[in-house]
Amino acid sequence: KQSVDHSTSKAERGSFDIKSRAWIIRHQKQSVDHSTSKVEKILQPLSADITHRVGMTAASSSSSKKVVKSFISAHVSDEKRRDPEFDEQLNARVLVLEKTRTGCKPWKRVSVKKRCSLTSRQKRRLGIGHFPKSEQRYDLFVPLHKLWCQYMQDVMQISPNSKPATLEPKVLKADYHGCIMTVARSKCPSYVGMTGIVVQETQATFKLVTQRDCVKVVPKAGSIFSFEVKGFQFNLYGSQLCCRASERSAKKFKTKPTVDL
């Protein structure tokens, strides 16, 4: 009896599998027929009303080439069609129907300009910044100091009522060539007390002509310089002035902590 029941359940399962497969096949066939009908509706020829509004004739809608030509003749100007290049563009299937942007210029490669200034090696060969011993005399640079005093008076506009707070920003951006400068403090004791006229300023040093007719190179870092203008004495922290004179005129100085020497 158990064997009979077991064979019966197998037969029922087999019939159920056949029915489910038949239902799946029928459903797939219906979906294919439905999609085919949709495609046929899409590919149907245009109605007379639409072809009239677009500018095509009913006869031209049967052929794709005639449709394109009739559409172009209806929407492209006569001057454009008379152009000999028009047929070539049409045959090559490259035809711009919209107005192109004329304001945009094509990208061009920008050539990098070569440096016009001399390199440090060329400056050394030409002897720029080098002072012969015959020209290392203090009295030769005294007229330069007088010109510098006039320059500072014009730039700072010092008056008896002037305040140091208003003069300090102008001092930081001024030119020091011709200034009588003294090394007030320095990490190297041999520089302390050295006084002379500034004949050259570099990124890291001041060149001073002393009264002993010799040029001394004093590093900015680790030194404090002082000078006097019309009764006002100013101190310069060299560690914060490690830049070229041309760059210092446009530099924005910020308050930085400085170790007292």
C-alpha positions as protocol buffer text, in pm:
chain_id: "A"
residue {
  index: 1
  type: LYS
  ca { x: 0 y: 0 z: 0 }
}
residue {
  index: 2
  type: GLN
  ca { x: 283 y: 239 z: 83 }
}
residue {
  index: 3
  type: SER
  ca { x: 446 y: 166 z: -256 }
}
residue {
  index: 4
  type: VAL
  ca { x: 119 y: 245 z: -433 }
}
residue {
  index: 5
  type: ASP
  ca { x: 84 y: 579 z: -248 }
}
residue {
  index: 6
  type: HIS
  ca { x: 443 y: 668 z: -327 }
}
residue {
  index: 7
  type: SER
  ca { x: 396 y: 603 z: -700 }
}
residue {
  index: 8
  type: THR
  ca { x: 74 y: 807 z: -696 }
}
residue {
  index: 9
  type: SER
  ca { x: 249 y: 1111 z: -542 }
}
residue {
  index: 10
  type: LYS
  ca { x: 522 y: 1089 z: -807 }
}
residue {
  index: 11
  type: ALA
  ca { x: 260 y: 1088 z: -1082 }
}
residue {
  index: 12
  type: GLU
  ca { x: 86 y: 1390 z: -928 }
}
residue {
  index: 13
  type: ARG
  ca { x: 417 y: 1581 z: -906 }
}
residue {
  index: 14
  type: GLY
  ca { x: 494 y: 1497 z: -1269 }
}
residue {
  index: 15
  type: SER
  ca { x: 157 y: 1624 z: -1387 }
}
residue {
  index: 16
  type: PHE
  ca { x: 204 y: 1945 z: -1185 }
}
residue {
  index: 17
  type: ASP
  ca { x: 548 y: 2003 z: -1345 }
}
residue {
  index: 18
  type: ILE
  ca { x: 402 y: 1958 z: -1693 }
}
residue {
  index: 19
  type: LYS
  ca { x: 121 y: 2204 z: -1620 }
}
residue {
  index: 20
  type: SER
  ca { x: 365 y: 2465 z: -1480 }
}
residue {
  index: 21
  type: ARG
  ca { x: 592 y: 2433 z: -1784 }
}
residue {
  index: 22
  type: ALA
  ca { x: 296 y: 2472 z: -2017 }
}
residue {
  index: 23
  type: TRP
  ca { x: 185 y: 2784 z: -1829 }
}
residue {
  index: 24
  type: ILE
  ca { x: 538 y: 2936 z: -1852 }
}
residue {
  index: 25
  type: ILE
  ca { x: 557 y: 2870 z: -2226 }
}
residue {
  index: 26
  type: ARG
  ca { x: 211 y: 3020 z: -2281 }
}
residue {
  index: 27
  type: HIS
  ca { x: 303 y: 3330 z: -2074 }
}
residue {
  index: 28
  type: GLN
  ca { x: 631 y: 3380 z: -2266 }
}
residue {
  index: 29
  type: LYS
  ca { x: 444 y: 3353 z: -2596 }
}
residue {
  index: 30
  type: GLN
  ca { x: 192 y: 3615 z: -2484 }
}
residue {
  index: 31
  type: SER
  ca { x: 470 y: 3856 z: -2377 }
}
residue {
  index: 32
  type: VAL
  ca { x: 648 y: 3809 z: -2712 }
}
residue {
  index: 33
  type: ASP
  ca { x: 326 y: 3874 z: -2901 }
}
residue {
  index: 34
  type: HIS
  ca { x: 262 y: 4184 z: -2689 }
}
residue {
  index: 35
  type: SER
  ca { x: 614 y: 4326 z: -2750 }
}
residue {
  index: 36
  type: THR
  ca { x: 584 y: 4246 z: -3122 }
}
residue {
  index: 37
  type: SER
  ca { x: 259 y: 4437 z: -3141 }
}
residue {
  index: 38
  type: LYS
  ca { x: 424 y: 4735 z: -2969 }
}
residue {
  index: 39
  type: VAL
  ca { x: 713 y: 4734 z: -3214 }
}
residue {
  index: 40
  type: GLU
  ca { x: 473 y: 4713 z: -3507 }
}
residue {
  index: 41
  type: LYS
  ca { x: 282 y: 5013 z: -3372 }
}
residue {
  index: 42
  type: ILE
  ca { x: 607 y: 5213 z: -3341 }
}
residue {
  index: 43
  type: LEU
  ca { x: 721 y: 5123 z: -3692 }
}
residue {
  index: 44
  type: GLN
  ca { x: 393 y: 5214 z: -3853 }
}
residue {
  index: 45
  type: PRO
  ca { x: 412 y: 5490 z: -4118 }
}
residue {
  index: 46
  type: LEU
  ca { x: 330 y: 5842 z: -4008 }
}
residue {
  index: 47
  type: SER
  ca { x: -18 y: 5974 z: -4052 }
}
residue {
  index: 48
  type: ALA
  ca { x: -102 y: 6233 z: -4318 }
}
residue {
  index: 49
  type: ASP
  ca { x: -154 y: 6501 z: -4054 }
}
residue {
  index: 50
  type: ILE
  ca { x: 195 y: 6454 z: -3906 }
}
residue {
  index: 51
  type: THR
  ca { x: 369 y: 6438 z: -4245 }
}
residue {
  index: 52
  type: HIS
  ca { x: 195 y: 6759 z: -4348 }
}
residue {
  index: 53
  type: ARG
  ca { x: 306 y: 6942 z: -4031 }
}
residue {
  index: 54
  type: VAL
  ca { x: 664 y: 6816 z: -4063 }
}
residue {
  index: 55
  type: GLY
  ca { x: 679 y: 6913 z: -4429 }
}
residue {
  index: 56
  type: MET
  ca { x: 688 y: 6567 z: -4594 }
}
residue {
  index: 57
  type: THR
  ca { x: 459 y: 6416 z: -4851 }
}
residue {
  index: 58
  type: ALA
  ca { x: 282 y: 6086 z: -4805 }
}
residue {
  index: 59
  type: ALA
  ca { x: 476 y: 5932 z: -5092 }
}
residue {
  index: 60
  type: SER
  ca { x: 809 y: 6035 z: -4947 }
}
residue {
  index: 61
  type: SER
  ca { x: 746 y: 5865 z: -4615 }
}
residue {
  index: 62
  type: SER
  ca { x: 790 y: 5525 z: -4777 }
}
residue {
  index: 63
  type: SER
  ca { x: 1155 y: 5584 z: -4860 }
}
residue {
  index: 64
  type: SER
  ca { x: 1408 y: 5695 z: -4597 }
}
residue {
  index: 65
  type: LYS
  ca { x: 1619 y: 5891 z: -4844 }
}
residue {
  index: 66
  type: LYS
  ca { x: 1321 y: 6079 z: -4977 }
}
residue {
  index: 67
  type: VAL
  ca { x: 1208 y: 6154 z: -4622 }
}
residue {
  index: 68
  type: VAL
  ca { x: 1547 y: 6302 z: -4533 }
}
residue {
  index: 69
  type: LYS
  ca { x: 1567 y: 6510 z: -4850 }
}
residue {
  index: 70
  type: SER
  ca { x: 1215 y: 6645 z: -4809 }
}
residue {
  index: 71
  type: PHE
  ca { x: 1285 y: 6727 z: -4442 }
}
residue {
  index: 72
  type: ILE
  ca { x: 1608 y: 6910 z: -4534 }
}
residue {
  index: 73
  type: SER
  ca { x: 1440 y: 7103 z: -4815 }
}
residue {
  index: 74
  type: ALA
  ca { x: 1171 y: 7216 z: -4574 }
}
residue {
  index: 75
  type: HIS
  ca { x: 1404 y: 7323 z: -4291 }
}
residue {
  index: 76
  type: VAL
  ca { x: 1734 y: 7424 z: -4457 }
}
residue {
  index: 77
  type: SER
  ca { x: 1763 y: 7765 z: -4624 }
}
residue {
  index: 78
  type: ASP
  ca { x: 1811 y: 7801 z: -4998 }
}
residue {
  index: 79
  type: GLU
  ca { x: 2154 y: 7962 z: -4959 }
}
residue {
  index: 80
  type: LYS
  ca { x: 2276 y: 7663 z: -4761 }
}
residue {
  index: 81
  type: ARG
  ca { x: 2146 y: 7420 z: -5024 }
}
residue {
  index: 82
  type: ARG
  ca { x: 2318 y: 7611 z: -5307 }
}
residue {
  index: 83
  type: ASP
  ca { x: 2651 y: 7567 z: -5133 }
}
residue {
  index: 84
  type: PRO
  ca { x: 2862 y: 7305 z: -5320 }
}
residue {
  index: 85
  type: GLU
  ca { x: 2979 y: 7158 z: -4991 }
}
residue {
  index: 86
  type: PHE
  ca { x: 2620 y: 7088 z: -4888 }
}
residue {
  index: 87
  type: ASP
  ca { x: 2589 y: 6772 z: -5101 }
}
residue {
  index: 88
  type: GLU
  ca { x: 2921 y: 6641 z: -4970 }
}
residue {
  index: 89
  type: GLN
  ca { x: 2809 y: 6694 z: -4612 }
}
residue {
  index: 90
  type: LEU
  ca { x: 2477 y: 6528 z: -4688 }
}
residue {
  index: 91
  type: ASN
  ca { x: 2637 y: 6225 z: -4850 }
}
residue {
  index: 92
  type: ALA
  ca { x: 2889 y: 6195 z: -4568 }
}
residue {
  index: 93
  type: ARG
  ca { x: 2600 y: 6217 z: -4316 }
}
residue {
  index: 94
  type: VAL
  ca { x: 2759 y: 6514 z: -4137 }
}
residue {
  index: 95
  type: LEU
  ca { x: 2505 y: 6796 z: -4129 }
}
residue {
  index: 96
  type: VAL
  ca { x: 2469 y: 7058 z: -3856 }
}
residue {
  index: 97
  type: LEU
  ca { x: 2111 y: 7180 z: -3833 }
}
residue {
  index: 98
  type: GLU
  ca { x: 2156 y: 7391 z: -3518 }
}
residue {
  index: 99
  type: LYS
  ca { x: 2350 y: 7713 z: -3484 }
}
residue {
  index: 100
  type: THR
  ca { x: 2702 y: 7654 z: -3360 }
}
residue {
  index: 101
  type: ARG
  ca { x: 2873 y: 7865 z: -3095 }
}
residue {
  index: 102
  type: THR
  ca { x: 3099 y: 8121 z: -3256 }
}
residue {
  index: 103
  type: GLY
  ca { x: 3218 y: 8287 z: -2935 }
}
residue {
  index: 104
  type: CYS
  ca { x: 3444 y: 8002 z: -2825 }
}
residue {
  index: 105
  type: LYS
  ca { x: 3795 y: 8018 z: -2964 }
}
residue {
  index: 106
  type: PRO
  ca { x: 4001 y: 7706 z: -3026 }
}
residue {
  index: 107
  type: TRP
  ca { x: 4247 y: 7614 z: -2754 }
}
residue {
  index: 108
  type: LYS
  ca { x: 4602 y: 7716 z: -2825 }
}
residue {
  index: 109
  type: ARG
  ca { x: 4917 y: 7604 z: -2656 }
}
residue {
  index: 110
  type: VAL
  ca { x: 5066 y: 7891 z: -2457 }
}
residue {
  index: 111
  type: SER
  ca { x: 5439 y: 7911 z: -2499 }
}
residue {
  index: 112
  type: VAL
  ca { x: 5638 y: 7966 z: -2182 }
}
residue {
  index: 113
  type: LYS
  ca { x: 5844 y: 8283 z: -2200 }
}
residue {
  index: 114
  type: LYS
  ca { x: 6213 y: 8249 z: -2135 }
}
residue {
  index: 115
  type: ARG
  ca { x: 6374 y: 8429 z: -1846 }
}
residue {
  index: 116
  type: CYS
  ca { x: 6507 y: 8770 z: -1943 }
}
residue {
  index: 117
  type: SER
  ca { x: 6699 y: 8825 z: -1620 }
}
residue {
  index: 118
  type: LEU
  ca { x: 7052 y: 8703 z: -1566 }
}
residue {
  index: 119
  type: THR
  ca { x: 7126 y: 8390 z: -1371 }
}
residue {
  index: 120
  type: SER
  ca { x: 7349 y: 8390 z: -1064 }
}
residue {
  index: 121
  type: ARG
  ca { x: 7631 y: 8230 z: -1264 }
}
residue {
  index: 122
  type: GLN
  ca { x: 7613 y: 8502 z: -1529 }
}
residue {
  index: 123
  type: LYS
  ca { x: 7612 y: 8770 z: -1260 }
}
residue {
  index: 124
  type: ARG
  ca { x: 7928 y: 8624 z: -1107 }
}
residue {
  index: 125
  type: ARG
  ca { x: 8099 y: 8616 z: -1447 }
}
residue {
  index: 126
  type: LEU
  ca { x: 8007 y: 8980 z: -1516 }
}
residue {
  index: 127
  type: GLY
  ca { x: 8114 y: 9085 z: -1168 }
}
residue {
  index: 128
  type: ILE
  ca { x: 7776 y: 9229 z: -1066 }
}
residue {
  index: 129
  type: GLY
  ca { x: 7776 y: 9301 z: -694 }
}
residue {
  index: 130
  type: HIS
  ca { x: 8154 y: 9275 z: -667 }
}
residue {
  index: 131
  type: PHE
  ca { x: 8336 y: 9579 z: -528 }
}
residue {
  index: 132
  type: PRO
  ca { x: 8703 y: 9619 z: -616 }
}
residue {
  index: 133
  type: LYS
  ca { x: 8932 y: 9725 z: -334 }
}
residue {
  index: 134
  type: SER
  ca { x: 8989 y: 10062 z: -502 }
}
residue {
  index: 135
  type: GLU
  ca { x: 8614 y: 10136 z: -468 }
}
residue {
  index: 136
  type: GLN
  ca { x: 8575 y: 10010 z: -111 }
}
residue {
  index: 137
  type: ARG
  ca { x: 8596 y: 10357 z: 39 }
}
residue {
  index: 138
  type: TYR
  ca { x: 8355 y: 10505 z: 289 }
}
residue {
  index: 139
  type: ASP
  ca { x: 8371 y: 10860 z: 147 }
}
residue {
  index: 140
  type: LEU
  ca { x: 8248 y: 10739 z: -194 }
}
residue {
  index: 141
  type: PHE
  ca { x: 7915 y: 10631 z: -45 }
}
residue {
  index: 142
  type: VAL
  ca { x: 7849 y: 10936 z: 174 }
}
residue {
  index: 143
  type: PRO
  ca { x: 7654 y: 11110 z: -112 }
}
residue {
  index: 144
  type: LEU
  ca { x: 7445 y: 10792 z: -140 }
}
residue {
  index: 145
  type: HIS
  ca { x: 7355 y: 10823 z: 228 }
}
residue {
  index: 146
  type: LYS
  ca { x: 7241 y: 11184 z: 176 }
}
residue {
  index: 147
  type: LEU
  ca { x: 7016 y: 11075 z: -108 }
}
residue {
  index: 148
  type: TRP
  ca { x: 6875 y: 10801 z: 113 }
}
residue {
  index: 149
  type: CYS
  ca { x: 6791 y: 11054 z: 387 }
}
residue {
  index: 150
  type: GLN
  ca { x: 6592 y: 11262 z: 136 }
}
residue {
  index: 151
  type: TYR
  ca { x: 6422 y: 10948 z: 8 }
}
residue {
  index: 152
  type: MET
  ca { x: 6314 y: 10843 z: 359 }
}
residue {
  index: 153
  type: GLN
  ca { x: 6182 y: 11191 z: 432 }
}
residue {
  index: 154
  type: ASP
  ca { x: 5965 y: 11180 z: 119 }
}
residue {
  index: 155
  type: VAL
  ca { x: 5842 y: 10826 z: 184 }
}
residue {
  index: 156
  type: MET
  ca { x: 5775 y: 10846 z: 558 }
}
residue {
  index: 157
  type: GLN
  ca { x: 5676 y: 11216 z: 575 }
}
residue {
  index: 158
  type: ILE
  ca { x: 5817 y: 11251 z: 925 }
}
residue {
  index: 159
  type: SER
  ca { x: 5689 y: 11539 z: 1136 }
}
residue {
  index: 160
  type: PRO
  ca { x: 5724 y: 11627 z: 1508 }
}
residue {
  index: 161
  type: ASN
  ca { x: 5377 y: 11480 z: 1570 }
}
residue {
  index: 162
  type: SER
  ca { x: 5447 y: 11150 z: 1394 }
}
residue {
  index: 163
  type: LYS
  ca { x: 5390 y: 10830 z: 1588 }
}
residue {
  index: 164
  type: PRO
  ca { x: 5616 y: 10520 z: 1560 }
}
residue {
  index: 165
  type: ALA
  ca { x: 5314 y: 10294 z: 1499 }
}
residue {
  index: 166
  type: THR
  ca { x: 5236 y: 10476 z: 1173 }
}
residue {
  index: 167
  type: LEU
  ca { x: 5600 y: 10481 z: 1057 }
}
residue {
  index: 168
  type: GLU
  ca { x: 5686 y: 10114 z: 1116 }
}
residue {
  index: 169
  type: PRO
  ca { x: 5493 y: 9970 z: 814 }
}
residue {
  index: 170
  type: LYS
  ca { x: 5667 y: 10221 z: 585 }
}
residue {
  index: 171
  type: VAL
  ca { x: 6009 y: 10132 z: 726 }
}
residue {
  index: 172
  type: LEU
  ca { x: 5958 y: 9762 z: 655 }
}
residue {
  index: 173
  type: LYS
  ca { x: 5892 y: 9828 z: 284 }
}
residue {
  index: 174
  type: ALA
  ca { x: 6157 y: 10098 z: 236 }
}
residue {
  index: 175
  type: ASP
  ca { x: 6486 y: 10061 z: 49 }
}
residue {
  index: 176
  type: TYR
  ca { x: 6795 y: 10041 z: 274 }
}
residue {
  index: 177
  type: HIS
  ca { x: 7068 y: 10111 z: 16 }
}
residue {
  index: 178
  type: GLY
  ca { x: 7256 y: 10411 z: 157 }
}
residue {
  index: 179
  type: CYS
  ca { x: 7138 y: 10363 z: 515 }
}
residue {
  index: 180
  type: ILE
  ca { x: 7394 y: 10388 z: 799 }
}
residue {
  index: 181
  type: MET
  ca { x: 7314 y: 10066 z: 982 }
}
residue {
  index: 182
  type: THR
  ca { x: 7452 y: 9925 z: 1307 }
}
residue {
  index: 183
  type: VAL
  ca { x: 7444 y: 9566 z: 1426 }
}
residue {
  index: 184
  type: ALA
  ca { x: 7283 y: 9599 z: 1771 }
}
residue {
  index: 185
  type: ARG
  ca { x: 7270 y: 9227 z: 1857 }
}
residue {
  index: 186
  type: SER
  ca { x: 7386 y: 8909 z: 1693 }
}
residue {
  index: 187
  type: LYS
  ca { x: 7447 y: 8544 z: 1770 }
}
residue {
  index: 188
  type: CYS
  ca { x: 7803 y: 8599 z: 1652 }
}
residue {
  index: 189
  type: PRO
  ca { x: 7974 y: 8842 z: 1896 }
}
residue {
  index: 190
  type: SER
  ca { x: 8220 y: 8967 z: 1630 }
}
residue {
  index: 191
  type: TYR
  ca { x: 7935 y: 9138 z: 1438 }
}
residue {
  index: 192
  type: VAL
  ca { x: 7801 y: 9335 z: 1737 }
}
residue {
  index: 193
  type: GLY
  ca { x: 7875 y: 9709 z: 1712 }
}
residue {
  index: 194
  type: MET
  ca { x: 7967 y: 9697 z: 1341 }
}
residue {
  index: 195
  type: THR
  ca { x: 7850 y: 10015 z: 1161 }
}
residue {
  index: 196
  type: GLY
  ca { x: 7854 y: 10104 z: 795 }
}
residue {
  index: 197
  type: ILE
  ca { x: 7660 y: 10221 z: 487 }
}
residue {
  index: 198
  type: VAL
  ca { x: 7447 y: 9956 z: 318 }
}
residue {
  index: 199
  type: VAL
  ca { x: 7578 y: 9913 z: -39 }
}
residue {
  index: 200
  type: GLN
  ca { x: 7397 y: 9589 z: -125 }
}
residue {
  index: 201
  type: GLU
  ca { x: 7110 y: 9383 z: 16 }
}
residue {
  index: 202
  type: THR
  ca { x: 7056 y: 9021 z: -78 }
}
residue {
  index: 203
  type: GLN
  ca { x: 6805 y: 8766 z: 39 }
}
residue {
  index: 204
  type: ALA
  ca { x: 7012 y: 8664 z: 340 }
}
residue {
  index: 205
  type: THR
  ca { x: 7277 y: 8935 z: 395 }
}
residue {
  index: 206
  type: PHE
  ca { x: 7358 y: 9306 z: 420 }
}
residue {
  index: 207
  type: LYS
  ca { x: 7685 y: 9437 z: 273 }
}
residue {
  index: 208
  type: LEU
  ca { x: 7822 y: 9731 z: 474 }
}
residue {
  index: 209
  type: VAL
  ca { x: 8108 y: 9968 z: 391 }
}
residue {
  index: 210
  type: THR
  ca { x: 8272 y: 10061 z: 719 }
}
residue {
  index: 211
  type: GLN
  ca { x: 8477 y: 10368 z: 801 }
}
residue {
  index: 212
  type: ARG
  ca { x: 8790 y: 10152 z: 772 }
}
residue {
  index: 213
  type: ASP
  ca { x: 8723 y: 10130 z: 395 }
}
residue {
  index: 214
  type: CYS
  ca { x: 8633 y: 9762 z: 386 }
}
residue {
  index: 215
  type: VAL
  ca { x: 8316 y: 9571 z: 292 }
}
residue {
  index: 216
  type: LYS
  ca { x: 8164 y: 9348 z: 558 }
}
residue {
  index: 217
  type: VAL
  ca { x: 7894 y: 9089 z: 485 }
}
residue {
  index: 218
  type: VAL
  ca { x: 7653 y: 9049 z: 778 }
}
residue {
  index: 219
  type: PRO
  ca { x: 7391 y: 8772 z: 773 }
}
residue {
  index: 220
  type: LYS
  ca { x: 7032 y: 8872 z: 846 }
}
residue {
  index: 221
  type: ALA
  ca { x: 6938 y: 8558 z: 1037 }
}
residue {
  index: 222
  type: GLY
  ca { x: 7021 y: 8583 z: 1404 }
}
residue {
  index: 223
  type: SER
  ca { x: 7096 y: 8958 z: 1397 }
}
residue {
  index: 224
  type: ILE
  ca { x: 6917 y: 9277 z: 1498 }
}
residue {
  index: 225
  type: PHE
  ca { x: 7000 y: 9597 z: 1306 }
}
residue {
  index: 226
  type: SER
  ca { x: 6930 y: 9954 z: 1413 }
}
residue {
  index: 227
  type: PHE
  ca { x: 6933 y: 10287 z: 1231 }
}
residue {
  index: 228
  type: GLU
  ca { x: 6807 y: 10640 z: 1292 }
}
residue {
  index: 229
  type: VAL
  ca { x: 6591 y: 10868 z: 1077 }
}
residue {
  index: 230
  type: LYS
  ca { x: 6512 y: 11225 z: 1187 }
}
residue {
  index: 231
  type: GLY
  ca { x: 6542 y: 11145 z: 1558 }
}
residue {
  index: 232
  type: PHE
  ca { x: 6347 y: 10816 z: 1537 }
}
residue {
  index: 233
  type: GLN
  ca { x: 6542 y: 10496 z: 1602 }
}
residue {
  index: 234
  type: PHE
  ca { x: 6422 y: 10171 z: 1443 }
}
residue {
  index: 235
  type: ASN
  ca { x: 6526 y: 9811 z: 1510 }
}
residue {
  index: 236
  type: LEU
  ca { x: 6507 y: 9548 z: 1234 }
}
residue {
  index: 237
  type: TYR
  ca { x: 6489 y: 9179 z: 1317 }
}
residue {
  index: 238
  type: GLY
  ca { x: 6690 y: 9023 z: 1039 }
}
residue {
  index: 239
  type: SER
  ca { x: 6537 y: 8676 z: 1082 }
}
residue {
  index: 240
  type: GLN
  ca { x: 6204 y: 8816 z: 962 }
}
residue {
  index: 241
  type: LEU
  ca { x: 6358 y: 9005 z: 667 }
}
residue {
  index: 242
  type: CYS
  ca { x: 6510 y: 8708 z: 485 }
}
residue {
  index: 243
  type: CYS
  ca { x: 6381 y: 8808 z: 143 }
}
residue {
  index: 244
  type: ARG
  ca { x: 6492 y: 9021 z: -150 }
}
residue {
  index: 245
  type: ALA
  ca { x: 6441 y: 9396 z: -143 }
}
residue {
  index: 246
  type: SER
  ca { x: 6206 y: 9380 z: -442 }
}
residue {
  index: 247
  type: GLU
  ca { x: 5993 y: 9114 z: -273 }
}
residue {
  index: 248
  type: ARG
  ca { x: 5983 y: 9296 z: 60 }
}
residue {
  index: 249
  type: SER
  ca { x: 5810 y: 9600 z: -95 }
}
residue {
  index: 250
  type: ALA
  ca { x: 5505 y: 9387 z: -183 }
}
residue {
  index: 251
  type: LYS
  ca { x: 5517 y: 9143 z: 109 }
}
residue {
  index: 252
  type: LYS
  ca { x: 5255 y: 9138 z: 384 }
}
residue {
  index: 253
  type: PHE
  ca { x: 5433 y: 9101 z: 715 }
}
residue {
  index: 254
  type: LYS
  ca { x: 5275 y: 8900 z: 995 }
}
residue {
  index: 255
  type: THR
  ca { x: 5358 y: 8905 z: 1363 }
}
residue {
  index: 256
  type: LYS
  ca { x: 5590 y: 8615 z: 1441 }
}
residue {
  index: 257
  type: PRO
  ca { x: 5754 y: 8525 z: 1771 }
}
residue {
  index: 258
  type: THR
  ca { x: 6120 y: 8623 z: 1781 }
}
residue {
  index: 259
  type: VAL
  ca { x: 6375 y: 8489 z: 2029 }
}
residue {
  index: 260
  type: ASP
  ca { x: 6543 y: 8777 z: 2206 }
}
residue {
  index: 261
  type: LEU
  ca { x: 6918 y: 8779 z: 2151 }
}
